[in-house]
Coordinates of C-alpha atoms in Angstrom, one line a residue:
Chain A
M1 CA 25.8 16.3 -8.7
G2 CA 22.6 17.3 -7.0
A3 CA 20.3 15.0 -5.1
T4 CA 16.5 14.3 -5.2
I5 CA 14.4 14.3 -2.0
A6 CA 14.5 10.5 -1.7
E7 CA 18.3 10.5 -2.2
K8 CA 18.8 13.1 0.5
I9 CA 16.5 11.5 3.1
L10 CA 18.0 8.0 2.5
A11 CA 21.5 9.4 2.8
A12 CA 20.7 11.2 6.0
K13 CA 19.0 8.2 7.6
S14 CA 21.9 5.9 6.7
G15 CA 24.6 8.2 7.8
K16 CA 26.0 8.9 4.4
S17 CA 26.9 12.2 2.7
S18 CA 25.3 11.1 -0.6
V19 CA 23.8 8.1 -2.2
A20 CA 23.0 7.2 -5.8
P21 CA 20.0 5.4 -7.4
G22 CA 20.4 1.6 -7.2
E23 CA 22.7 1.8 -4.1
I24 CA 21.6 -0.3 -1.1
V25 CA 21.8 1.3 2.3
D26 CA 21.0 0.4 5.9
A27 CA 18.6 3.1 6.9
Y28 CA 17.2 4.0 10.3
P29 CA 13.5 5.1 10.1
D30 CA 12.2 7.8 12.3
L31 CA 8.8 6.1 12.7
V32 CA 7.6 2.5 12.2
M33 CA 3.8 2.3 11.8
S34 CA 1.9 -0.8 12.4
H35 CA -1.9 -1.1 12.2
T36 CA -4.1 -4.1 12.7
A37 CA -1.1 -6.2 11.7
T38 CA 0.7 -5.3 15.0
W39 CA -0.1 -8.6 16.6
R40 CA 1.6 -10.4 13.7
S41 CA 4.8 -8.4 14.2
A42 CA 4.5 -9.0 18.0
S43 CA 4.3 -12.8 17.4
V44 CA 7.3 -12.7 15.1
M45 CA 9.2 -10.8 17.7
Q46 CA 8.3 -13.5 20.2
R47 CA 9.3 -16.3 17.8
I48 CA 12.7 -14.6 17.3
G49 CA 13.1 -14.4 21.0
A50 CA 13.9 -10.7 21.1
K51 CA 13.0 -9.0 24.3
S52 CA 13.5 -5.3 23.8
L53 CA 12.8 -2.6 21.1
Y54 CA 15.5 -0.5 19.5
D55 CA 13.5 2.6 20.5
P56 CA 9.8 2.5 21.6
D57 CA 9.4 6.2 20.7
R58 CA 9.8 5.3 17.1
L59 CA 6.8 2.9 17.1
A60 CA 3.3 4.1 16.2
I61 CA 0.4 1.6 16.5
V62 CA -3.1 2.3 15.3
L63 CA -5.9 -0.3 15.3
D64 CA -7.7 0.8 12.1
H65 CA -8.6 -2.2 9.9
I66 CA -11.6 -4.2 11.2
S67 CA -12.4 -2.1 14.2
P68 CA -14.0 -2.5 16.6
A69 CA -13.4 -6.2 16.6
K70 CA -15.9 -8.1 14.5
T71 CA -15.1 -11.6 15.8
E72 CA -13.5 -13.2 18.8
K73 CA -10.4 -13.8 16.7
Y74 CA -10.1 -10.1 15.9
A75 CA -10.7 -9.3 19.6
A76 CA -7.9 -11.6 20.6
D77 CA -5.5 -10.1 18.0
Q78 CA -6.3 -6.6 19.2
Q79 CA -5.7 -7.6 22.7
I80 CA -2.2 -8.8 21.7
S81 CA -1.5 -5.4 20.1
R82 CA -2.7 -3.5 23.2
N83 CA -0.7 -5.6 25.6
F84 CA 2.3 -5.3 23.4
A85 CA 2.0 -1.5 23.4
R86 CA 1.6 -1.4 27.1
A87 CA 4.4 -3.8 27.9
H88 CA 6.9 -1.9 25.7
G89 CA 5.8 1.6 26.7
V90 CA 4.7 2.6 23.2
Q91 CA 3.3 6.0 23.7
K92 CA 2.0 6.5 20.1
F93 CA -0.7 4.0 20.5
Y94 CA -4.2 4.7 19.1
D95 CA -7.1 2.3 19.7
I96 CA -10.2 1.5 17.7
D97 CA -11.7 5.0 18.1
A98 CA -8.9 6.9 16.3
G99 CA -9.4 6.2 12.6
I100 CA -7.1 5.3 9.7
A101 CA -3.4 5.1 10.8
H102 CA -2.1 7.4 8.1
L103 CA -4.5 10.2 8.8
V104 CA -4.3 9.8 12.6
L105 CA -0.5 10.0 12.6
M106 CA -0.4 13.1 10.4
E107 CA -3.1 14.8 12.5
A108 CA -1.2 14.0 15.7
G109 CA 2.0 15.6 14.4
H110 CA 4.0 12.3 14.3
V111 CA 4.9 12.9 10.6
K112 CA 7.6 15.5 9.8
P113 CA 9.1 16.7 6.6
G114 CA 12.3 14.9 6.0
D115 CA 11.3 11.8 8.1
L116 CA 11.8 8.2 6.9
I117 CA 8.7 6.2 7.8
V118 CA 8.0 2.5 7.2
G119 CA 4.8 0.7 8.0
T120 CA 2.7 -2.4 7.5
D121 CA 0.7 -0.7 4.7
S122 CA 1.4 0.0 1.1
H123 CA -0.2 3.5 1.3
C124 CA 2.5 4.8 3.6
T125 CA 3.4 6.8 0.5
I126 CA 0.8 9.3 1.8
Y127 CA 3.4 10.7 4.2
G128 CA 5.1 12.4 1.2
S129 CA 2.2 14.9 1.3
L130 CA 4.1 16.4 4.2
G131 CA 7.6 15.8 2.6
A132 CA 8.4 12.6 4.5
L133 CA 9.6 9.4 2.8
G134 CA 6.9 6.8 3.5
T135 CA 6.9 3.2 2.2
G136 CA 5.2 -0.1 3.0
I137 CA 6.8 -3.3 4.3
G138 CA 5.5 -6.6 5.7
Y139 CA 4.9 -7.5 9.3
T140 CA 8.0 -9.6 9.7
E141 CA 10.2 -6.8 8.5
V142 CA 8.4 -4.4 10.9
A143 CA 9.3 -6.7 13.7
S144 CA 12.9 -6.6 12.4
V145 CA 12.9 -2.8 12.4
W146 CA 11.4 -2.8 15.9
I147 CA 14.3 -4.8 17.1
T148 CA 17.3 -3.6 15.1
G149 CA 16.1 0.0 14.3
K150 CA 17.1 -0.4 10.7
L151 CA 16.3 -2.1 7.3
W152 CA 18.1 -2.3 3.9
M153 CA 16.7 0.0 1.3
K154 CA 17.5 0.5 -2.3
V155 CA 17.8 4.1 -3.4
P156 CA 15.1 4.7 -6.0
A157 CA 15.5 6.8 -9.2
T158 CA 13.1 9.8 -9.2
I159 CA 10.5 10.9 -11.7
K160 CA 9.3 14.5 -11.8
I161 CA 5.7 15.2 -12.4
V162 CA 5.0 18.8 -13.3
L163 CA 1.5 20.2 -12.8
D164 CA 0.4 23.4 -14.5
G165 CA -3.0 24.9 -15.0
R166 CA -6.0 24.7 -12.7
F167 CA -8.6 22.0 -12.2
A168 CA -11.9 22.8 -13.9
G169 CA -15.0 22.6 -11.7
G170 CA -15.8 19.0 -10.7
V171 CA -12.3 17.8 -11.2
Y172 CA -10.0 17.0 -8.2
A173 CA -6.7 15.5 -7.2
K174 CA -8.3 12.0 -7.4
D175 CA -9.1 12.6 -11.1
L176 CA -5.5 13.7 -11.7
M177 CA -4.2 10.5 -10.1
L178 CA -6.6 8.2 -11.9
Y179 CA -5.6 9.9 -15.1
L180 CA -1.9 9.4 -14.3
I181 CA -2.4 5.7 -13.2
G182 CA -4.3 5.0 -16.4
K183 CA -1.6 6.7 -18.5
L184 CA 1.5 5.2 -16.8
G185 CA 0.1 1.9 -15.7
A186 CA 0.1 -0.1 -12.4
D187 CA 3.8 -0.5 -12.7
G188 CA 4.5 2.8 -14.5
C189 CA 6.6 4.1 -11.6
S190 CA 7.7 0.8 -10.1
Y191 CA 10.5 1.1 -7.5
K192 CA 10.6 4.9 -8.3
S193 CA 10.3 8.0 -6.2
V194 CA 7.9 10.6 -7.6
E195 CA 8.2 14.4 -6.9
F196 CA 5.3 16.7 -7.8
Y197 CA 6.2 20.2 -9.0
G198 CA 4.7 22.9 -11.1
S199 CA 2.7 26.2 -10.9
S200 CA -0.4 24.4 -9.7
V201 CA 1.1 22.8 -6.6
P202 CA 1.0 25.9 -4.3
D203 CA -2.8 26.0 -4.8
L204 CA -3.3 22.3 -3.9
S205 CA -4.5 21.8 -0.4
V206 CA -2.7 19.3 2.0
S207 CA -5.8 17.1 1.7
E208 CA -5.4 17.0 -2.1
R209 CA -1.7 16.3 -1.7
M210 CA -2.6 13.4 0.6
T211 CA -4.8 11.9 -2.1
M212 CA -2.0 12.4 -4.7
T213 CA 0.8 10.7 -2.7
N214 CA -1.6 8.0 -1.5
L215 CA -2.8 7.1 -5.0
A216 CA 0.8 7.3 -6.4
M217 CA 1.2 3.8 -4.8
E218 CA -1.1 2.5 -7.5
M219 CA 1.5 3.3 -10.1
G220 CA 4.0 1.2 -8.1
V221 CA 6.0 4.0 -6.5
K222 CA 8.3 3.4 -3.6
C223 CA 7.6 6.9 -2.3
A224 CA 6.1 10.2 -3.5
F225 CA 6.6 13.7 -2.4
V226 CA 5.0 17.1 -2.6
P227 CA 7.9 19.4 -1.5
P228 CA 6.9 21.3 1.7
D229 CA 5.7 24.9 1.3
E230 CA 3.5 27.4 3.1
K231 CA 0.5 25.1 3.1
T232 CA 2.6 22.3 4.7
A233 CA 3.8 24.8 7.3
Q234 CA 0.2 25.9 8.0
Y235 CA -0.8 22.2 8.4
L236 CA 2.0 21.5 10.8
E237 CA 1.6 24.8 12.8
N238 CA -0.5 23.6 15.6
R239 CA 0.9 20.1 15.5
L240 CA 4.7 20.5 15.7
E241 CA 7.2 23.1 16.8
K242 CA 8.7 24.9 13.9
T243 CA 12.1 24.0 15.2
A244 CA 11.2 20.3 15.3
Y245 CA 11.7 19.7 11.6
R246 CA 13.8 20.7 8.6
P247 CA 12.2 20.3 5.2
V248 CA 14.2 18.4 2.7
Y249 CA 14.3 19.8 -0.9
A250 CA 15.8 18.5 -4.1
D251 CA 18.9 20.3 -5.4
P252 CA 18.3 22.4 -8.5
D253 CA 20.7 20.1 -10.4
A254 CA 19.2 16.8 -9.1
V255 CA 18.9 14.1 -11.7
Y256 CA 15.4 12.9 -12.8
E257 CA 14.8 9.8 -14.8
E258 CA 11.8 11.3 -16.5
R259 CA 9.7 14.5 -16.5
I260 CA 6.0 14.1 -17.0
P261 CA 4.0 17.3 -17.6
V262 CA 0.3 17.5 -16.9
D263 CA -2.1 20.4 -17.6
L264 CA -4.7 20.2 -14.9
G265 CA -7.1 22.3 -16.9
E266 CA -7.4 19.6 -19.5
L267 CA -8.5 16.9 -17.1
H268 CA -12.1 15.6 -16.7
P269 CA -13.6 13.5 -13.9
M270 CA -12.2 10.0 -14.2
V271 CA -13.3 6.6 -13.0
A272 CA -11.3 3.4 -12.5
C273 CA -13.2 0.4 -13.8
P274 CA -13.1 -3.2 -12.5
H275 CA -10.7 -4.9 -11.6
E276 CA -7.6 -2.8 -11.8
V277 CA -6.9 0.8 -10.9
E278 CA -5.1 1.4 -14.2
N279 CA -8.3 0.5 -16.1
T280 CA -9.4 4.2 -16.1
K281 CA -12.0 5.9 -18.2
A282 CA -13.3 9.4 -18.6
I283 CA -16.6 9.9 -16.9
G284 CA -18.5 10.2 -20.2
V285 CA -17.6 6.6 -21.1
V286 CA -19.0 5.0 -18.0
A287 CA -21.7 7.4 -17.0
G288 CA -25.0 5.5 -16.7
T289 CA -23.5 2.4 -15.1
H290 CA -25.9 1.2 -12.5
I291 CA -24.6 1.2 -8.9
D292 CA -25.9 -0.6 -5.7
Q293 CA -23.6 0.9 -3.2
A294 CA -21.5 4.1 -2.8
F295 CA -18.6 4.1 -0.4
L296 CA -17.2 7.4 0.7
G297 CA -14.2 6.3 2.8
S298 CA -10.5 5.2 2.9
C299 CA -7.1 6.9 3.4
A300 CA -7.4 8.2 -0.2
N301 CA -10.6 10.2 0.1
A302 CA -12.3 10.3 3.5
K303 CA -10.7 13.5 4.8
Y304 CA -12.7 16.4 5.9
E305 CA -12.4 18.2 2.6
D306 CA -13.7 15.1 0.8
L307 CA -16.8 15.0 3.0
V308 CA -17.4 18.7 2.4
V309 CA -17.2 18.2 -1.4
A310 CA -19.7 15.3 -1.2
A311 CA -22.0 17.2 1.2
G312 CA -21.9 20.2 -1.2
I313 CA -23.6 18.1 -3.9
L314 CA -25.9 16.1 -1.6
K315 CA -27.2 19.1 0.3
G316 CA -30.9 19.4 -0.1
R317 CA -31.0 16.2 -2.2
K318 CA -31.8 12.6 -1.5
I319 CA -29.7 9.6 -2.7
H320 CA -31.4 7.2 -5.1
P321 CA -33.6 4.7 -3.3
G322 CA -31.7 1.8 -4.9
V323 CA -28.3 3.0 -3.5
R324 CA -26.7 2.4 -0.1
L325 CA -24.4 5.3 0.7
I326 CA -21.8 4.4 3.3
V327 CA -19.7 7.2 4.7
T328 CA -16.7 6.2 6.9
P329 CA -14.8 9.3 8.0
G330 CA -11.1 8.8 8.0
S331 CA -10.5 9.8 11.6
K332 CA -12.2 10.8 14.8
Q333 CA -11.0 14.4 14.3
I334 CA -12.6 14.4 10.8
L335 CA -15.8 13.0 12.3
L336 CA -15.9 15.7 14.9
Q337 CA -15.2 18.4 12.4
A338 CA -18.0 17.1 10.2
M339 CA -20.3 16.9 13.1
N340 CA -19.6 20.5 14.2
S341 CA -19.9 22.0 10.8
G342 CA -23.2 20.3 9.9
V343 CA -21.6 18.3 7.1
L344 CA -22.5 15.1 8.9
Q345 CA -26.2 16.2 9.2
T346 CA -26.3 16.9 5.4
L347 CA -24.9 13.5 4.6
I348 CA -27.3 11.7 6.9
E349 CA -30.3 13.7 5.7
S350 CA -29.4 12.8 2.1
G351 CA -29.7 9.1 3.1
A352 CA -26.1 8.2 4.0
L353 CA -25.2 5.7 6.7
V354 CA -22.3 7.1 8.7
T355 CA -20.0 4.6 10.3
N356 CA -17.3 4.8 12.9
P357 CA -13.9 6.1 11.6
G358 CA -11.4 3.6 10.2
C359 CA -10.7 1.7 7.1
G360 CA -14.2 0.4 6.9
A361 CA -15.5 -1.2 3.7
C362 CA -12.2 -0.6 1.9
A363 CA -10.7 -3.3 4.1
G364 CA -13.8 -5.5 4.0
D365 CA -15.1 -4.3 7.3
G366 CA -18.8 -4.0 6.7
G367 CA -20.3 -2.9 3.4
M368 CA -19.6 -6.3 1.7
L369 CA -21.0 -6.8 -1.8
A370 CA -23.2 -9.7 -3.0
D371 CA -23.0 -11.5 -6.3
G372 CA -23.6 -9.1 -9.2
E373 CA -23.5 -6.0 -7.1
V374 CA -21.7 -2.8 -8.1
C375 CA -20.0 -0.4 -5.8
L376 CA -18.6 3.0 -6.6
S377 CA -15.9 3.9 -4.0
T378 CA -13.6 6.8 -3.2
A379 CA -10.9 4.3 -2.1
N380 CA -7.7 3.4 -3.9
R381 CA -8.3 -0.2 -5.0
N382 CA -10.9 -2.0 -7.0
F383 CA -9.3 -5.4 -7.1
L384 CA -11.4 -8.5 -7.7
G385 CA -13.4 -9.5 -4.6
R386 CA -11.8 -6.8 -2.4
M387 CA -15.2 -5.8 -1.0
G388 CA -17.0 -9.1 -1.1
S389 CA -18.2 -11.5 -3.8
A390 CA -15.8 -12.4 -6.6
K391 CA -18.8 -11.6 -8.8
S392 CA -19.2 -8.0 -7.6
Q393 CA -17.6 -5.0 -9.2
I394 CA -15.9 -2.0 -7.8
Y395 CA -15.4 1.4 -9.6
L396 CA -13.3 4.2 -8.1
S397 CA -13.9 7.9 -8.3
S398 CA -13.6 11.3 -6.5
P399 CA -16.0 12.2 -3.7
A400 CA -17.8 14.6 -6.1
T401 CA -18.5 11.9 -8.7
L402 CA -19.5 9.5 -5.9
A403 CA -22.1 12.0 -4.5
A404 CA -23.5 12.7 -8.0
S405 CA -23.7 9.0 -8.7
A406 CA -25.4 8.2 -5.3
I407 CA -28.1 10.7 -6.2
K408 CA -28.7 9.2 -9.7
G409 CA -28.3 5.6 -8.9
E410 CA -25.7 5.3 -11.7
I411 CA -22.3 6.6 -12.3
A412 CA -22.8 10.3 -13.0
D413 CA -20.8 13.4 -13.9
P414 CA -20.6 15.7 -10.9
R415 CA -20.6 18.7 -13.1
E416 CA -24.4 18.1 -13.6
F417 CA -24.9 19.1 -10.0
M418 CA -22.5 22.1 -10.0
N419 CA -23.2 25.7 -11.2
Chain B
M1 CA 17.3 -24.2 1.0
N2 CA 19.0 -25.5 -2.1
S3 CA 20.4 -23.1 -4.6
I4 CA 18.8 -25.3 -7.3
I5 CA 15.0 -25.4 -7.7
E6 CA 13.4 -27.7 -10.2
G7 CA 9.8 -28.2 -11.2
R8 CA 6.7 -27.8 -13.3
I9 CA 5.5 -24.3 -14.0
F10 CA 2.1 -22.6 -13.7
K11 CA 1.7 -19.4 -15.7
F12 CA 0.0 -16.2 -14.7
G13 CA -0.4 -12.9 -16.6
D14 CA 0.5 -9.3 -15.6
N15 CA -0.5 -7.3 -12.5
V16 CA -1.5 -10.3 -10.3
N17 CA -2.3 -8.3 -7.2
S18 CA -2.0 -9.4 -3.6
D19 CA -5.8 -9.1 -3.0
V20 CA -6.2 -11.9 -5.6
I21 CA -3.3 -13.9 -4.2
I22 CA -4.9 -13.9 -0.7
P23 CA -8.1 -11.9 0.0
G24 CA -8.0 -9.5 3.0
R25 CA -10.6 -11.5 4.9
Y26 CA -8.0 -14.2 5.5
L27 CA -5.2 -12.0 6.9
I28 CA -6.3 -13.1 10.4
Y29 CA -4.2 -16.1 9.6
I30 CA -0.4 -16.3 9.3
D31 CA 0.1 -20.0 8.9
R32 CA 1.0 -21.3 5.4
E33 CA -1.4 -24.2 5.1
R34 CA -4.5 -22.3 6.2
L35 CA -3.7 -19.3 3.9
A36 CA -3.0 -21.7 1.0
Q37 CA -6.6 -23.1 1.2
H38 CA -7.8 -19.6 0.1
A39 CA -5.0 -18.5 -2.2
F40 CA -6.2 -17.3 -5.6
E41 CA -9.8 -18.4 -4.7
M42 CA -11.3 -15.2 -6.1
L43 CA -10.3 -16.4 -9.5
G44 CA -12.7 -19.3 -9.2
D45 CA -12.0 -21.9 -12.0
G46 CA -10.7 -24.6 -9.7
F47 CA -8.2 -22.4 -7.8
P48 CA -6.3 -23.0 -5.5
D49 CA -6.5 -26.8 -6.0
K50 CA -5.4 -26.6 -9.6
L51 CA -2.1 -25.2 -8.4
R52 CA -1.2 -28.4 -6.4
G53 CA 1.4 -30.3 -8.2
F54 CA 3.1 -27.3 -9.7
E55 CA 6.4 -26.2 -8.1
I56 CA 7.1 -22.9 -9.8
L57 CA 4.9 -19.9 -10.7
V58 CA 5.9 -17.9 -13.8
A59 CA 4.2 -14.5 -14.2
G60 CA 4.3 -11.4 -16.2
R61 CA 4.9 -7.9 -15.1
N62 CA 4.3 -6.4 -11.6
F63 CA 3.5 -9.7 -9.8
G64 CA 2.2 -9.1 -6.2
C65 CA 1.2 -5.5 -6.7
G66 CA -1.2 -3.7 -4.4
S67 CA -1.4 -4.3 -0.7
A68 CA 1.8 -4.9 1.3
R69 CA 0.3 -8.0 3.0
E70 CA 3.1 -10.4 3.7
Q71 CA 0.6 -13.3 3.6
A72 CA 0.7 -13.2 -0.2
A73 CA 4.1 -14.8 -0.1
T74 CA 3.1 -17.1 2.8
A75 CA 0.0 -18.4 1.0
I76 CA 2.0 -19.2 -2.2
Q77 CA 4.5 -21.2 -0.1
G78 CA 1.7 -23.0 1.6
L79 CA 0.7 -24.3 -1.9
G80 CA 4.0 -26.0 -2.1
I81 CA 5.4 -23.5 -4.6
K82 CA 9.2 -23.3 -4.3
A83 CA 9.9 -20.2 -6.4
V84 CA 8.2 -17.4 -8.4
V85 CA 9.8 -16.2 -11.7
A86 CA 8.3 -13.0 -13.1
C87 CA 9.0 -10.3 -15.7
S88 CA 8.9 -8.0 -12.7
F89 CA 7.7 -7.8 -9.1
A90 CA 6.0 -5.1 -7.1
R91 CA 8.5 -4.0 -4.5
T92 CA 6.4 -4.9 -1.4
F93 CA 5.9 -8.5 -2.6
Y94 CA 9.6 -8.7 -3.5
R95 CA 10.7 -7.9 0.0
N96 CA 8.0 -10.0 1.6
A97 CA 9.0 -13.0 -0.4
I98 CA 12.6 -12.8 0.7
N99 CA 11.6 -12.1 4.3
D100 CA 9.2 -15.1 4.1
G101 CA 11.8 -17.5 2.6
L102 CA 10.3 -17.7 -0.9
P103 CA 12.8 -17.4 -3.7
I104 CA 11.8 -14.9 -6.4
V105 CA 13.6 -14.3 -9.7
E106 CA 13.2 -11.6 -12.3
C107 CA 13.6 -13.0 -15.8
P108 CA 11.5 -11.2 -18.5
E109 CA 13.1 -13.4 -21.2
L110 CA 11.7 -16.6 -19.8
Y111 CA 8.0 -15.6 -19.9
S112 CA 7.2 -15.9 -23.5
A113 CA 9.5 -18.8 -24.0
V114 CA 7.7 -21.2 -21.7
Q115 CA 4.3 -22.8 -21.5
E116 CA 2.3 -24.1 -18.5
G117 CA 3.5 -27.5 -17.4
D118 CA 7.0 -27.0 -18.7
E119 CA 9.8 -28.2 -16.5
I120 CA 12.4 -25.6 -15.6
R121 CA 15.5 -25.6 -13.4
I122 CA 16.6 -22.4 -11.5
D123 CA 20.1 -22.0 -10.3
L124 CA 19.8 -19.1 -7.8
A125 CA 23.5 -18.8 -7.1
A126 CA 24.5 -18.7 -10.7
G127 CA 21.6 -16.6 -11.9
K128 CA 20.6 -19.1 -14.6
I129 CA 17.3 -20.8 -15.6
H130 CA 17.2 -23.9 -17.8
R131 CA 14.4 -25.3 -19.8
G132 CA 15.8 -28.4 -21.5
A133 CA 18.9 -27.2 -23.4
Q134 CA 17.7 -23.5 -23.4
E135 CA 19.4 -21.2 -20.9
Y136 CA 18.1 -17.9 -19.6
S137 CA 20.0 -15.4 -17.5
C138 CA 18.6 -13.7 -14.5
P139 CA 20.2 -11.6 -11.7
A140 CA 22.2 -13.9 -9.4
M141 CA 20.9 -13.7 -5.9
P142 CA 23.2 -11.7 -3.6
D143 CA 24.8 -13.8 -0.8
S144 CA 23.1 -11.7 1.9
V145 CA 19.6 -12.5 0.4
R146 CA 20.5 -16.1 -0.2
K147 CA 21.5 -16.4 3.5
I148 CA 18.0 -15.2 4.5
L149 CA 16.3 -17.6 2.1
E150 CA 18.5 -20.5 3.3
L151 CA 17.4 -20.0 6.9
G152 CA 13.8 -19.8 5.8
G153 CA 13.2 -16.1 6.1
L154 CA 14.0 -12.9 8.0
A155 CA 12.7 -14.1 11.4
E156 CA 14.9 -17.2 11.4
Y157 CA 17.8 -15.1 10.1
L158 CA 17.4 -12.6 13.0
K159 CA 17.0 -15.5 15.4
S160 CA 20.3 -16.8 14.3
Q161 CA 21.9 -13.4 14.6
L162 CA 20.6 -12.8 18.1
R163 CA 21.7 -16.3 19.1
G164 CA 25.1 -15.4 17.8
V165 CA 25.3 -12.3 19.9
E166 CA 24.1 -14.1 23.0
S167 CA 26.5 -17.0 22.7
A168 CA 29.5 -14.8 21.9
P169 CA 32.3 -15.4 24.4
V170 CA 32.3 -12.9 27.3
E171 CA 35.7 -11.6 28.2

């Protein structure tokens, strides 16, 4: 019987020839990511009394949430993380200037097809955009993997999502994912692996694939994959030696629990309404909703392509005087690219505030909301109070819908601004 | 940790996310009591104080969804909650709870059968929940997981393992 991508990777990383869904294995990850939570794992390690790491080369540390330090407490915590990295010889250490861990690690060539990656962040699923199995764990378990090199993992069943057709103008990977999350629910793929196939996939950029595998988390997935192809190889070309990785593909006779077909051509811009991501509506239903703030940021949608899409709509236009547009590029590389191409200038001239790269307002770092305020965000979560007051509201959309809405001062259909 | 947990239940609905359990702004803390002061505070309505005096949370589907923040489990423990029974859990919360020493039990059957304030009795080893004479089945906790819970979480478990290695007789 054939195996899915998750089954193959978990078998390989646990030294088995094959595994079956439901089986529990001891797996050895290739990479353990920890972000701002690093100091917590370091303190657990100290409490345990362990002195050495299983393999320092498997650690990656990125200080992305709340950076630079906002308070003395954050400064002290970051100091612990820096000292830990230095003391243990962790080479893959990125300080407050780098950006969001997920994007930084992929840009730096630390994520390879076929890898098993765990980290202190639920959106580790994004590594599946390059064919790696990424999944989130807590800080105590990260400390455990640092020390022992392994963790127990349950082999997930796999769902196949088949994408055919092409996006109409103004519709993007974010709209696809909001559609799927609304249709399947916040636990629609709980504990499952998801693989994306179909005639549309070769046309989807790596950036769009990142949005897909990132947002898949909001349907409860353990991991999500876009099988590596030419686009993946191009992305990895200047980052990794071709001989450094071997893509993992599902067997033709792999067993899928479910097959979900989607015609991309039938999709419209979508918006997730407060306070759950599964509470999605077509743009027409929520258009006209007043907004106070627009946040273009997060690991879901603050990649270079996302900034380009927003800038394309904002070029030569001004945002509504009642709106604060906060742009937080996902990484330093993205910021540089946007600076060199003029995208940054377009955004700033339209009225945007551009902040330093990182998680920014998605993690409550600046851009907090007051009572009664409404924010439209390109992030992946709109939970109650996530960006400030419990009496504020967060809506989620694509960068295009966000740009159109920032201009109008209310949730707006991006197709109004496209010809 | 005893295999038997008894107490009064407080009931939540579906998709209680970890941002609601403990908002991101408090993740600078890792100690139970401090986190517990802010647990569920976004819900207003007397939270978290109204949870004091309850020993067990009963919830619907997908409890603990969203962020992988371990402090969601820590904060619940800080409130004096001894176990969470839900129709289902998000996988990150499930792992974090075990690693943090908080027993969690999946029992969809129980949810509609109980009301807030009911007294229930959970037998983790046997995989049974009792409310009065009523009995509900749930998956028995594997010994390996129970061992972690008994020691108070993964850190303590690892500590005991390492101590075991260090104190092993040298030939």
